PDB file of C-alpha atoms in Angstrom:
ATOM      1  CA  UNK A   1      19.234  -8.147  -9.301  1.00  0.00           C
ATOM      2  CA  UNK A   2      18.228  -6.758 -12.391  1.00  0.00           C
ATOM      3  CA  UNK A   3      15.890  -3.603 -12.959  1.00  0.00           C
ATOM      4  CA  UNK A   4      13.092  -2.535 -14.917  1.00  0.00           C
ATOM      5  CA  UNK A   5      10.473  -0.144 -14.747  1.00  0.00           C
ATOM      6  CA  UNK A   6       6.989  -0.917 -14.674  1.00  0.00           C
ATOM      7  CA  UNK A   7       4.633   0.855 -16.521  1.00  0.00           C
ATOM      8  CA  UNK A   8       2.054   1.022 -13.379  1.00  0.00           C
ATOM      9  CA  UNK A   9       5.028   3.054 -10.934  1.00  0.00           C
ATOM     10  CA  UNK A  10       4.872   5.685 -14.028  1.00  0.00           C
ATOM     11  CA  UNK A  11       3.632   8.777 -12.861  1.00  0.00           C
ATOM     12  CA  UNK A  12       0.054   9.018 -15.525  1.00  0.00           C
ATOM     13  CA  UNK A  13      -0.351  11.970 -17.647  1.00  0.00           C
ATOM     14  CA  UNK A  14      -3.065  13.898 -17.941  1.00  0.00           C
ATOM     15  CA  UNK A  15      -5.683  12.972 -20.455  1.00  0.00           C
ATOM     16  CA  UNK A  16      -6.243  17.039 -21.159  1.00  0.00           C
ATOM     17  CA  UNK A  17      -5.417  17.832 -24.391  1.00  0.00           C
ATOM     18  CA  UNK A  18      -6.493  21.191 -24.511  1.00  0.00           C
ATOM     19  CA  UNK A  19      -9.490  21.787 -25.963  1.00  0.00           C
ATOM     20  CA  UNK A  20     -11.636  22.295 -22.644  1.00  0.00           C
ATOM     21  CA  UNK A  21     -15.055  22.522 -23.209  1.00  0.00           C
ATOM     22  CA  UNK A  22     -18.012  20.985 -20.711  1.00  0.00           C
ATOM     23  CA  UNK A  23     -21.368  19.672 -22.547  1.00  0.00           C
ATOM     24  CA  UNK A  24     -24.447  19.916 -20.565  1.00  0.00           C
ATOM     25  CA  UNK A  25     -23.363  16.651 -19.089  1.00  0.00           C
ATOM     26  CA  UNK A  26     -20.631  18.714 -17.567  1.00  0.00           C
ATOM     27  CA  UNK A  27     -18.609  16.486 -19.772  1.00  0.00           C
ATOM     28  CA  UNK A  28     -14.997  17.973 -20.827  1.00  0.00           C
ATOM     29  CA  UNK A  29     -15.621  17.432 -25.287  1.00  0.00           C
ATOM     30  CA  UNK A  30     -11.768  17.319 -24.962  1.00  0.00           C
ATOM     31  CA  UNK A  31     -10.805  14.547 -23.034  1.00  0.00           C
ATOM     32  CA  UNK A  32     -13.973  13.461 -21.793  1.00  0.00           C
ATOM     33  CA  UNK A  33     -13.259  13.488 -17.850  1.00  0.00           C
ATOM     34  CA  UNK A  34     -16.243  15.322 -16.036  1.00  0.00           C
ATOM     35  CA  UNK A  35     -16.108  18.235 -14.028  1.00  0.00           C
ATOM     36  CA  UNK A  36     -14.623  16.339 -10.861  1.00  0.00           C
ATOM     37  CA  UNK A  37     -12.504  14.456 -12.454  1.00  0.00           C
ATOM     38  CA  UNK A  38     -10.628  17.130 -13.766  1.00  0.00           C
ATOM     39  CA  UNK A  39     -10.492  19.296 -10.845  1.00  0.00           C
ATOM     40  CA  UNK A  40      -9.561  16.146  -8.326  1.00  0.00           C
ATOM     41  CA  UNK A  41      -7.033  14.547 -11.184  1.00  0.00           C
ATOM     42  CA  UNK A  42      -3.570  15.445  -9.168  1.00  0.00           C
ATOM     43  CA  UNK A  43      -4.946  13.925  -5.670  1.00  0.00           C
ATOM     44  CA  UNK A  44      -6.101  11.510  -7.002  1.00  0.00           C
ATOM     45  CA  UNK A  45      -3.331   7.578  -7.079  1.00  0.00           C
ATOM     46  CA  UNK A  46      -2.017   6.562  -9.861  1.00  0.00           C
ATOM     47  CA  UNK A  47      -4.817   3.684 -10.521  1.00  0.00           C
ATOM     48  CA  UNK A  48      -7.329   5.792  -9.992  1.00  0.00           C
ATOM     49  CA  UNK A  49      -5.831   8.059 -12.650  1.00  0.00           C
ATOM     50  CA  UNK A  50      -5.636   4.913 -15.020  1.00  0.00           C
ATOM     51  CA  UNK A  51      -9.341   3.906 -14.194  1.00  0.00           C
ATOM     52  CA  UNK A  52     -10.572   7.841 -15.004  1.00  0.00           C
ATOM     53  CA  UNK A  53      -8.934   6.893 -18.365  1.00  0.00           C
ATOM     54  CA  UNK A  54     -10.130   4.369 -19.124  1.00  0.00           C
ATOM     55  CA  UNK A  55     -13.704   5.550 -18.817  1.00  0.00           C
ATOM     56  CA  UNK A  56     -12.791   8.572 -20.544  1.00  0.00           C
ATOM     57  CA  UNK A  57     -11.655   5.946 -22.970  1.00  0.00           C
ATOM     58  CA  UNK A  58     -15.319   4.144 -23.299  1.00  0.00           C
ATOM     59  CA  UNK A  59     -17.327   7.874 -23.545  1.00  0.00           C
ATOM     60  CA  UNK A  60     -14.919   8.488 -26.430  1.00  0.00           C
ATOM     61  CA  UNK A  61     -15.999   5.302 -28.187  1.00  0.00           C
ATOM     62  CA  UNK A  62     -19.702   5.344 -27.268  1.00  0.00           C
ATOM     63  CA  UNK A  63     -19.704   9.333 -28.453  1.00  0.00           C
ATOM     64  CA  UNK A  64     -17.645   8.631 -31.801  1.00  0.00           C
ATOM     65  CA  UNK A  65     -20.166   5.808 -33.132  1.00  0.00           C
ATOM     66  CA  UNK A  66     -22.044   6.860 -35.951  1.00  0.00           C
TER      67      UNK A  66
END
């Protein structure tokens, strides 16, 4: 039996990048998780993780459009 590893049983990084800095949203300007995001991120399973990311993903887009 042959096998491979999936990207979904990766363990998901943290979408911090350093820069941590909360807008009155109590938005991180950084990586765009909010306030209990970030401080729940290590409890929380690995698809939640991706799902926080990908949100952080769509306030990135919606905040970089001119």
């Amino acid at each position: 039996m042959s096998q491979y590893c999936s990207s979904r049983s990766l363990p998901v990084l943290s979408p911090c990048i350093g820069q941590c800095q909360l807008d009155a949203a109590a938005r991180c300007t950084g990586c765009f998780r909010d306030l209990s995001q970030i401080t729940t991120w290590t409890q929380l399973t690995a698809r939640e993780q991706r799902q926080v990311i990908a949100l952080c993903d769509q306030r990135r887009s919606q905040t970089t459009k001119c």
